[in-house]
């Protein structure tokens, strides 16, 4: 039996923020100037930008635009505008910084970015998802004003199969260091041995001597636990010649380590202190976790010796109404919602993620599949990354691995998604897929041998050129759920992960009155329209009975996952709806229907299916709504757990108890509609566990506002997501309500964006009003930089308004 054992002590590489020594990492997000349009002369430091717009980054200009099917991105790319934009930032560098090395770090710019400092060209980075750095030192004017200019070119479209966004959409930092310092991505830590008693720590730390003279360096690596208590300290001395680097190899140990897991993501801190003589010249802090994991061909996945399934989702990088502009709180909210249903894994589909997302996954306990590419040399869109493959793929992959290889949340590297090189005519000598696959795996293994490597394959037959390469630790299947059970017949002795599953389709709050168990594949094939046209209003029933033709329903996928021990886990397509790729409909649809949660962050009914299977919490969820016509017969469905059965009542009369049979994950009743009240009770051993009620709602009467957080930080970035519900007089959500709601926000914050989760709405996200969609809408409130109160008021014609107050500290 072949087994793959991975033992790792993981370090999250990050510069020390005011941690002592000579290193400074300065948040460079504030006070940029922006212009939409190509202004080549803007690279000149004397260029006058006073008339340009002032803003902070991260920034996505596409999300600010209007939807149109005529935008070059097409509805598949989100139907929002692209173009070319310029950013400029004027800043001071103190005279006393002369002699230090100063870098600018970009976490991500989409895309084809070019950067100048004081008119000097620093370089170009085509990949819109990769992090990169330039040195500024030799071009700076110390004690004077300096101008950083950035051109972002997203004009040539389509270049993405989903919404990409446009601009400096991730964090920017200015880094100041002594000439003798730990360079970017300068540490890598493994643990050759881990037990409950002790973790052996092997730390590789690179130190650069960029000075003009020989440096006698002393490196002290200190390990601290979550409480700040020092648990290990390692010293090493080395003379480093000018202009050279030296890699320190240090070993120590952590006694009785607290293991990182999805339920207890325990983190440590390593502090790398660089001394010349007795002078501390650099401090580099790293957060890490200790864990062991194994992929086994027969038994699947285990973490710290405990067998478990990876219960993951795929997510694209947009944050709904915020677009691609990364916001830590918005990403944290998504992860909190997913964690609530029992999700423990994230696949970064299909690109390098924001570093801050991985920091959140480290802290919150997610198993990450870190994905590099959506295409190799063969294109999927006319202007996509295939144009830059030959020149940039090695550099981009190396930078991704070096950046992310110390995150405890990262367990798997994926070097490609549904790559066109899966197919090739061997008779004509086309073995490109095998050659590139082996090259990419070799690049990853040259930098990290502690994690599994895979690709996400929609061709799972043995003639797949990528899989024929024999290069991969894990065989990754996209979809094909009926083939999971017999995986070893096709790939004997191999380890198996479902890299992408399901592609089920739902519109939150909409239900077609067809039997729940009638499964539909919409459309019949990826290149065909829906037979019969689908629904006239471009909705898809939120019963779990519609999927894309290549996929499966949520319940079909869950059954196949849990029935097969050799399946290490699966990543569901998708956790959240996302902008672009509006399967199964063409325009006017402009965002996806795939999510377990809609674009606004409102869960669809299947969320509770996952919660009932993937958690140990008692669950009872009853749907659909109860506003129908007399004569309608409605399938009433319940998801439940931690109980033996569910009994349903209509207007006080029992419709009988139901138990899940065989491998079914739901119970249902076919009920002739009668206005009134559905009441469900789950019981275990005859004792009530939970109850759930659904009422026939009356006409819209009032607005309710519910904030996910009432206390915000005065950093100019913190967010409160305010749910808007349209209620009847009795306080029940009105299922079909589409009232236009207007927002008035005053005080110590602003209204950032609005949404309602509809995949067909063409209303602007950056607005002060939004129609409700199936009774709900969303207002995203952003804090200012001063303490105070934010007053949020929502009004709608004919409805009683509502107001809440948020506190900014």
Coordinates of N, CA and C in Angstrom, one line a residue, residues 536-703:
X536 N -38.9 31.8 -17.8 CA -38.9 33.1 -18.5 C -38.3 34.2 -17.7
X537 N -38.2 34.1 -16.4 CA -37.6 35.2 -15.5 C -36.2 34.8 -15.2
X538 N -35.6 33.9 -15.9 CA -34.2 33.5 -15.7 C -33.8 33.1 -14.3
X539 N -34.8 32.4 -13.7 CA -34.6 31.8 -12.4 C -34.3 30.3 -12.5
X540 N -33.8 29.7 -11.4 CA -33.6 28.3 -11.3 C -34.1 27.8 -10.0
X541 N -34.9 26.8 -9.9 CA -35.5 26.3 -8.7 C -34.5 26.1 -7.6
X542 N -34.8 26.6 -6.4 CA -33.9 26.4 -5.3 C -34.1 25.0 -4.6
X543 N -35.0 24.2 -5.0 CA -35.0 22.8 -4.6 C -33.7 22.2 -5.2
X544 N -33.1 21.3 -4.5 CA -31.9 20.6 -5.0 C -32.2 19.6 -6.0
X545 N -32.6 20.1 -7.2 CA -32.9 19.2 -8.3 C -32.5 19.7 -9.7
X546 N -31.6 20.7 -9.7 CA -31.1 21.2 -11.0 C -29.6 21.3 -10.9
X547 N -28.9 20.7 -11.9 CA -27.4 20.9 -12.0 C -27.0 21.1 -13.5
X548 N -25.8 21.6 -13.6 CA -25.2 21.7 -15.0 C -25.1 20.3 -15.5
X549 N -25.0 20.1 -16.8 CA -24.9 18.7 -17.4 C -23.7 18.0 -17.0
X550 N -22.6 18.7 -16.7 CA -21.4 18.0 -16.3 C -21.3 17.6 -14.8
X551 N -22.3 18.1 -14.1 CA -22.3 18.1 -12.6 C -23.3 17.1 -12.0
X552 N -23.7 17.5 -10.8 CA -24.6 16.7 -10.0 C -25.3 17.6 -9.0
X553 N -26.4 17.1 -8.4 CA -27.0 17.8 -7.3 C -26.1 17.8 -6.1
X554 N -26.4 18.6 -5.1 CA -25.7 18.6 -3.9 C -25.8 17.3 -3.2
X555 N -27.0 16.7 -3.2 CA -27.2 15.5 -2.5 C -26.5 14.3 -3.2
X556 N -26.5 14.3 -4.5 CA -25.8 13.3 -5.3 C -24.3 13.3 -4.9
X557 N -23.8 14.5 -4.9 CA -22.3 14.6 -4.6 C -22.0 14.2 -3.1
X558 N -22.8 14.6 -2.2 CA -22.6 14.3 -0.8 C -22.6 12.7 -0.6
X559 N -23.6 12.1 -1.2 CA -23.7 10.6 -1.1 C -22.4 10.0 -1.6
X560 N -22.0 10.4 -2.8 CA -20.8 9.8 -3.4 C -19.5 10.0 -2.6
X561 N -19.4 11.2 -2.0 CA -18.3 11.5 -1.1 C -18.2 10.6 0.1
X562 N -19.3 10.5 0.8 CA -19.3 9.8 2.1 C -19.5 8.3 2.0
X563 N -19.8 7.8 0.8 CA -19.9 6.4 0.6 C -18.6 5.7 0.2
X564 N -17.6 6.5 0.0 CA -16.3 6.0 -0.5 C -15.1 6.5 0.3
X565 N -14.6 5.5 1.1 CA -13.5 5.9 2.0 C -12.2 6.4 1.3
X566 N -12.0 6.0 0.1 CA -10.8 6.4 -0.6 C -10.8 7.8 -1.2
X567 N -12.0 8.4 -1.2 CA -12.1 9.8 -1.6 C -11.7 10.7 -0.5
X568 N -10.6 11.4 -0.7 CA -10.0 12.2 0.4 C -10.9 13.4 0.8
X569 N -11.6 13.9 -0.2 CA -12.5 15.0 0.1 C -13.0 15.6 -1.2
X570 N -13.8 16.6 -1.1 CA -14.2 17.3 -2.4 C -14.3 18.8 -2.1
X571 N -14.2 19.5 -3.2 CA -14.3 21.0 -3.2 C -15.5 21.3 -4.1
X572 N -16.6 21.8 -3.5 CA -17.9 22.0 -4.2 C -17.8 23.3 -5.0
X573 N -18.3 23.2 -6.2 CA -18.4 24.4 -7.1 C -19.8 24.9 -6.9
X574 N -20.0 26.0 -6.2 CA -19.1 26.9 -5.5 C -19.7 27.2 -4.1
X575 N -18.8 27.7 -3.2 CA -19.3 28.2 -1.9 C -20.2 29.3 -2.1
X576 N -19.8 30.4 -2.8 CA -20.6 31.6 -3.0 C -20.8 31.8 -4.5
X577 N -22.0 32.3 -4.8 CA -22.1 32.8 -6.2 C -21.1 33.9 -6.5
X578 N -20.7 34.0 -7.7 CA -19.7 35.0 -8.1 C -20.1 35.7 -9.4
X579 N -19.4 36.8 -9.7 CA -19.7 37.6 -10.9 C -19.2 36.9 -12.1
X580 N -20.0 36.9 -13.2 CA -19.6 36.2 -14.4 C -20.1 34.8 -14.5
X581 N -19.8 34.1 -15.6 CA -20.1 32.7 -15.9 C -21.6 32.4 -15.4
X582 N -22.6 33.0 -16.1 CA -24.0 32.9 -15.6 C -24.7 31.7 -16.1
X583 N -24.1 30.5 -16.0 CA -24.7 29.2 -16.3 C -26.0 29.1 -15.5
X584 N -27.1 28.7 -16.0 CA -27.4 28.1 -17.4 C -27.9 29.1 -18.4
X585 N -27.9 30.4 -18.1 CA -28.6 31.4 -18.9 C -27.6 32.3 -19.6
X586 N -28.0 32.9 -20.7 CA -27.3 34.0 -21.3 C -27.7 35.3 -20.7
X587 N -27.2 36.4 -21.2 CA -27.7 37.7 -20.9 C -29.2 37.8 -20.9
X588 N -29.9 38.4 -20.0 CA -29.4 39.3 -19.0 C -28.8 38.8 -17.7
X589 N -28.7 37.5 -17.6 CA -27.9 36.9 -16.4 C -26.5 37.4 -16.5
X590 N -25.9 37.7 -15.4 CA -24.5 38.3 -15.4 C -23.7 37.7 -14.2
X591 N -24.3 36.8 -13.4 CA -23.5 36.2 -12.4 C -24.0 34.8 -12.2
X592 N -23.2 34.0 -11.4 CA -23.5 32.6 -11.3 C -24.7 32.2 -10.5
X593 N -25.1 31.0 -10.7 CA -26.2 30.3 -9.9 C -25.6 29.2 -9.1
X594 N -24.3 28.9 -9.1 CA -23.7 27.7 -8.5 C -23.6 27.8 -7.0
X595 N -23.6 28.9 -6.4 CA -23.3 29.0 -5.0 C -24.2 28.3 -4.0
X596 N -23.6 27.8 -2.9 CA -24.4 27.4 -1.8 C -25.0 28.6 -1.1
X597 N -24.3 29.7 -1.3 CA -24.6 31.0 -0.7 C -24.7 32.0 -1.9
X598 N -25.7 32.9 -1.9 CA -25.8 33.8 -3.0 C -24.8 34.9 -3.0
X599 N -24.8 35.8 -4.0 CA -23.8 36.8 -4.1 C -23.7 37.8 -2.9
X600 N -24.9 38.0 -2.3 CA -25.0 38.9 -1.2 C -24.6 38.3 0.1
X601 N -24.4 37.0 0.1 CA -24.0 36.3 1.4 C -25.2 35.7 2.1
X602 N -26.3 35.6 1.4 CA -27.5 35.0 2.0 C -27.6 33.5 1.6
X603 N -27.6 32.6 2.6 CA -27.6 31.2 2.2 C -28.8 30.7 1.5
X604 N -28.6 29.8 0.5 CA -29.7 29.1 -0.1 C -30.1 27.9 0.7
X605 N -31.2 27.3 0.4 CA -31.7 26.2 1.3 C -30.7 25.1 1.5
X606 N -29.9 24.8 0.4 CA -29.0 23.6 0.5 C -27.9 23.9 1.6
X607 N -27.7 25.1 2.0 CA -26.7 25.4 3.1 C -27.0 24.5 4.3
X608 N -28.3 24.4 4.6 CA -28.7 23.5 5.8 C -28.6 22.0 5.5
X609 N -28.6 21.6 4.2 CA -28.3 20.3 3.9 C -26.8 20.0 4.3
X610 N -25.9 20.8 3.9 CA -24.5 20.6 4.3 C -24.3 20.7 5.8
X611 N -25.0 21.6 6.4 CA -24.9 21.7 7.9 C -25.3 20.5 8.6
X612 N -26.4 19.8 8.0 CA -26.9 18.6 8.6 C -26.0 17.4 8.4
X613 N -25.2 17.5 7.4 CA -24.2 16.3 7.1 C -22.9 16.6 7.7
X614 N -22.4 17.9 7.6 CA -21.0 18.2 7.9 C -20.7 18.7 9.3
X615 N -21.8 18.9 10.1 CA -21.5 19.3 11.5 C -22.2 18.3 12.4
X616 N -21.9 18.4 13.7 CA -22.6 17.7 14.7 C -23.7 18.5 15.4
X617 N -24.0 19.6 14.9 CA -25.0 20.5 15.5 C -26.4 20.0 15.1
X618 N -27.4 20.1 16.0 CA -28.8 19.8 15.6 C -29.2 20.8 14.5
X619 N -29.8 20.3 13.5 CA -30.3 21.1 12.4 C -31.7 20.7 12.1
X620 N -32.6 21.7 11.8 CA -33.9 21.5 11.2 C -34.2 22.7 10.3
X621 N -34.3 22.5 9.1 CA -34.6 23.5 8.1 C -35.7 23.1 7.2
X622 N -36.8 23.9 7.2 CA -38.0 23.6 6.4 C -38.2 24.6 5.3
X623 N -38.5 24.1 4.1 CA -38.7 25.0 3.0 C -39.6 24.2 2.0
X624 N -40.3 25.0 1.0 CA -40.0 26.4 0.7 C -40.9 27.3 1.5
X625 N -41.1 28.6 1.0 CA -42.0 29.5 1.6 C -43.4 29.0 1.5
X626 N -44.4 29.7 2.1 CA -45.8 29.2 2.1 C -46.7 30.2 1.5
X627 N -46.3 30.8 0.4 CA -47.2 31.8 -0.3 C -47.4 31.2 -1.7
X628 N -48.5 30.5 -1.8 CA -48.9 29.8 -3.1 C -50.3 30.1 -3.4
X629 N -50.8 29.5 -4.5 CA -52.2 29.7 -4.9 C -53.0 28.4 -4.5
X630 N -54.2 28.6 -4.2 CA -55.1 27.5 -3.9 C -55.1 26.6 -5.2
X631 N -55.0 25.3 -4.9 CA -54.9 24.4 -6.0 C -53.5 23.9 -6.3
X632 N -52.5 24.7 -5.8 CA -51.1 24.2 -5.9 C -50.8 23.1 -5.0
X633 N -50.0 22.1 -5.5 CA -49.5 21.1 -4.6 C -48.0 21.3 -4.5
X634 N -47.5 21.4 -3.3 CA -46.1 21.8 -3.0 C -45.3 20.7 -2.3
X635 N -44.1 20.5 -2.8 CA -43.2 19.6 -2.0 C -42.6 20.4 -0.9
X636 N -42.9 19.9 0.3 CA -42.3 20.6 1.5 C -41.1 19.7 2.0
X637 N -39.9 20.3 2.1 CA -38.7 19.5 2.3 C -38.1 19.9 3.7
X638 N -37.6 19.0 4.4 CA -36.9 19.2 5.6 C -35.5 18.6 5.6
X639 N -34.5 19.4 6.0 CA -33.1 18.8 6.3 C -33.0 18.8 7.8
X640 N -32.5 17.7 8.4 CA -32.4 17.6 9.8 C -31.3 16.7 10.2
X641 N -30.8 16.9 11.4 CA -29.8 16.0 12.0 C -30.0 15.9 13.5
X642 N -29.2 15.0 14.1 CA -29.3 14.8 15.6 C -30.7 14.5 16.0
X643 N -31.5 13.8 15.2 CA -32.9 13.5 15.5 C -33.2 12.2 14.7
X644 N -34.3 11.5 15.1 CA -34.7 10.3 14.4 C -35.7 10.6 13.3
X645 N -36.6 11.6 13.5 CA -37.6 11.9 12.5 C -38.1 13.3 12.7
X646 N -38.9 13.7 11.7 CA -39.5 15.0 11.7 C -41.0 14.8 11.4
X647 N -41.8 15.5 12.2 CA -43.3 15.5 12.0 C -43.7 16.9 11.5
X648 N -44.5 16.9 10.4 CA -45.0 18.2 9.8 C -46.5 18.4 10.2
X649 N -46.8 19.7 10.5 CA -48.2 20.1 10.7 C -48.6 21.2 9.8
X650 N -49.8 21.2 9.3 CA -50.3 22.3 8.6 C -51.6 22.8 9.3
X651 N -51.5 24.0 9.7 CA -52.6 24.7 10.5 C -53.0 23.8 11.7
X652 N -52.0 23.2 12.3 CA -52.3 22.4 13.5 C -52.6 20.9 13.3
X653 N -52.8 20.5 12.0 CA -53.1 19.1 11.7 C -51.8 18.4 11.3
X654 N -51.6 17.3 11.9 CA -50.4 16.5 11.5 C -50.5 15.9 10.2
X655 N -49.4 16.1 9.4 CA -49.3 15.4 8.1 C -48.4 14.2 8.1
X656 N -48.0 13.8 9.4 CA -47.3 12.6 9.6 C -45.8 12.8 9.8
X657 N -45.1 11.9 10.4 CA -43.7 11.9 10.7 C -43.0 11.2 9.5
X658 N -41.8 11.7 9.3 CA -40.9 11.1 8.2 C -39.5 10.9 8.8
X659 N -38.9 9.7 8.3 CA -37.5 9.4 8.7 C -36.7 9.3 7.4
X660 N -35.5 9.7 7.4 CA -34.6 9.5 6.3 C -34.4 8.0 6.1
X661 N -34.5 7.5 4.9 CA -34.3 6.1 4.6 C -33.1 5.9 3.7
X662 N -32.5 4.7 3.9 CA -31.3 4.3 3.1 C -30.3 5.4 3.2
X663 N -29.8 6.0 2.0 CA -28.8 7.0 2.1 C -29.4 8.4 1.8
X664 N -30.7 8.5 1.9 CA -31.4 9.8 1.7 C -30.9 10.9 2.7
X665 N -30.8 12.1 2.3 CA -30.4 13.2 3.2 C -31.5 14.2 3.5
X666 N -32.7 13.9 3.1 CA -33.8 14.8 3.4 C -35.1 14.0 3.6
X667 N -36.1 14.6 4.1 CA -37.5 14.1 4.0 C -38.4 15.1 3.4
X668 N -39.5 14.6 2.8 CA -40.4 15.5 2.1 C -41.9 15.0 2.2
X669 N -42.8 16.0 2.0 CA -44.2 15.7 2.0 C -44.8 16.5 0.8
X670 N -45.7 15.9 0.0 CA -46.4 16.6 -1.0 C -47.7 17.1 -0.4
X671 N -47.8 18.5 -0.4 CA -48.9 19.1 0.4 C -49.7 20.0 -0.4
X672 N -51.0 19.8 -0.5 CA -51.9 20.8 -1.2 C -51.9 22.1 -0.4
X673 N -51.7 23.2 -1.1 CA -51.6 24.4 -0.4 C -52.9 24.9 0.3
X674 N -52.7 25.3 1.5 CA -53.8 26.0 2.2 C -53.2 27.1 3.0
X675 N -53.6 28.3 2.9 CA -53.0 29.4 3.6 C -52.9 29.2 5.1
X676 N -51.8 29.6 5.7 CA -51.7 29.4 7.1 C -50.3 29.2 7.6
X677 N -50.1 28.1 8.2 CA -48.9 27.9 9.0 C -48.4 26.5 8.9
X678 N -47.1 26.3 8.5 CA -46.4 25.0 8.5 C -45.6 25.0 9.8
X679 N -45.7 23.9 10.5 CA -44.9 23.7 11.7 C -44.2 22.3 11.7
X680 N -42.9 22.3 11.9 CA -42.2 21.0 11.8 C -41.5 20.8 13.2
X681 N -41.4 19.6 13.6 CA -40.8 19.2 14.9 C -39.9 18.1 14.6
X682 N -38.6 18.2 15.0 CA -37.7 17.0 15.0 C -37.6 16.4 16.4
X683 N -37.5 15.1 16.4 CA -37.5 14.4 17.7 C -36.4 13.3 17.7
X684 N -35.9 13.1 18.9 CA -35.0 12.0 19.1 C -35.4 11.2 20.3
X685 N -35.7 9.9 20.1 CA -36.3 9.1 21.2 C -37.6 9.7 21.8
X686 N -38.3 10.3 20.9 CA -39.6 10.9 21.3 C -39.5 12.2 21.9
X687 N -38.3 12.7 22.1 CA -38.1 14.0 22.8 C -37.8 15.1 21.7
X688 N -38.5 16.2 21.8 CA -38.3 17.3 20.8 C -36.9 17.8 20.8
X689 N -36.3 17.9 19.6 CA -35.0 18.5 19.5 C -35.1 20.0 19.0
X690 N -35.8 20.2 17.9 CA -35.9 21.5 17.3 C -37.3 21.6 16.7
X691 N -37.7 22.9 16.5 CA -39.0 23.1 15.7 C -38.7 24.3 14.8
X692 N -39.5 24.3 13.7 CA -39.3 25.3 12.7 C -40.7 25.6 12.1
X693 N -40.9 26.9 11.8 CA -42.2 27.4 11.4 C -42.1 28.2 10.1
X694 N -43.0 28.0 9.2 CA -43.1 28.8 8.0 C -44.6 29.3 7.8
X695 N -44.8 30.6 7.7 CA -46.1 31.2 7.6 C -46.4 31.8 6.2
X696 N -47.7 31.8 5.9 CA -48.1 32.5 4.7 C -48.0 34.0 5.1
X697 N -47.2 34.7 4.3 CA -46.9 36.1 4.6 C -48.0 37.0 3.9
X698 N -48.2 38.1 4.5 CA -49.2 39.1 3.9 C -48.4 40.1 3.1
X699 N -49.0 41.2 2.8 CA -48.4 42.2 2.0 C -47.2 42.9 2.7
X700 N -46.3 43.4 1.9 CA -45.2 44.1 2.5 C -45.7 45.3 3.4
X701 N -45.1 45.4 4.6 CA -45.6 46.5 5.5 C -44.4 47.3 6.1
X702 N -43.3 46.6 6.3 CA -42.2 47.3 7.0 C -40.8 46.8 6.6
X703 N -39.8 47.5 7.0 CA -38.4 47.1 6.7 C -37.8 46.7 8.1

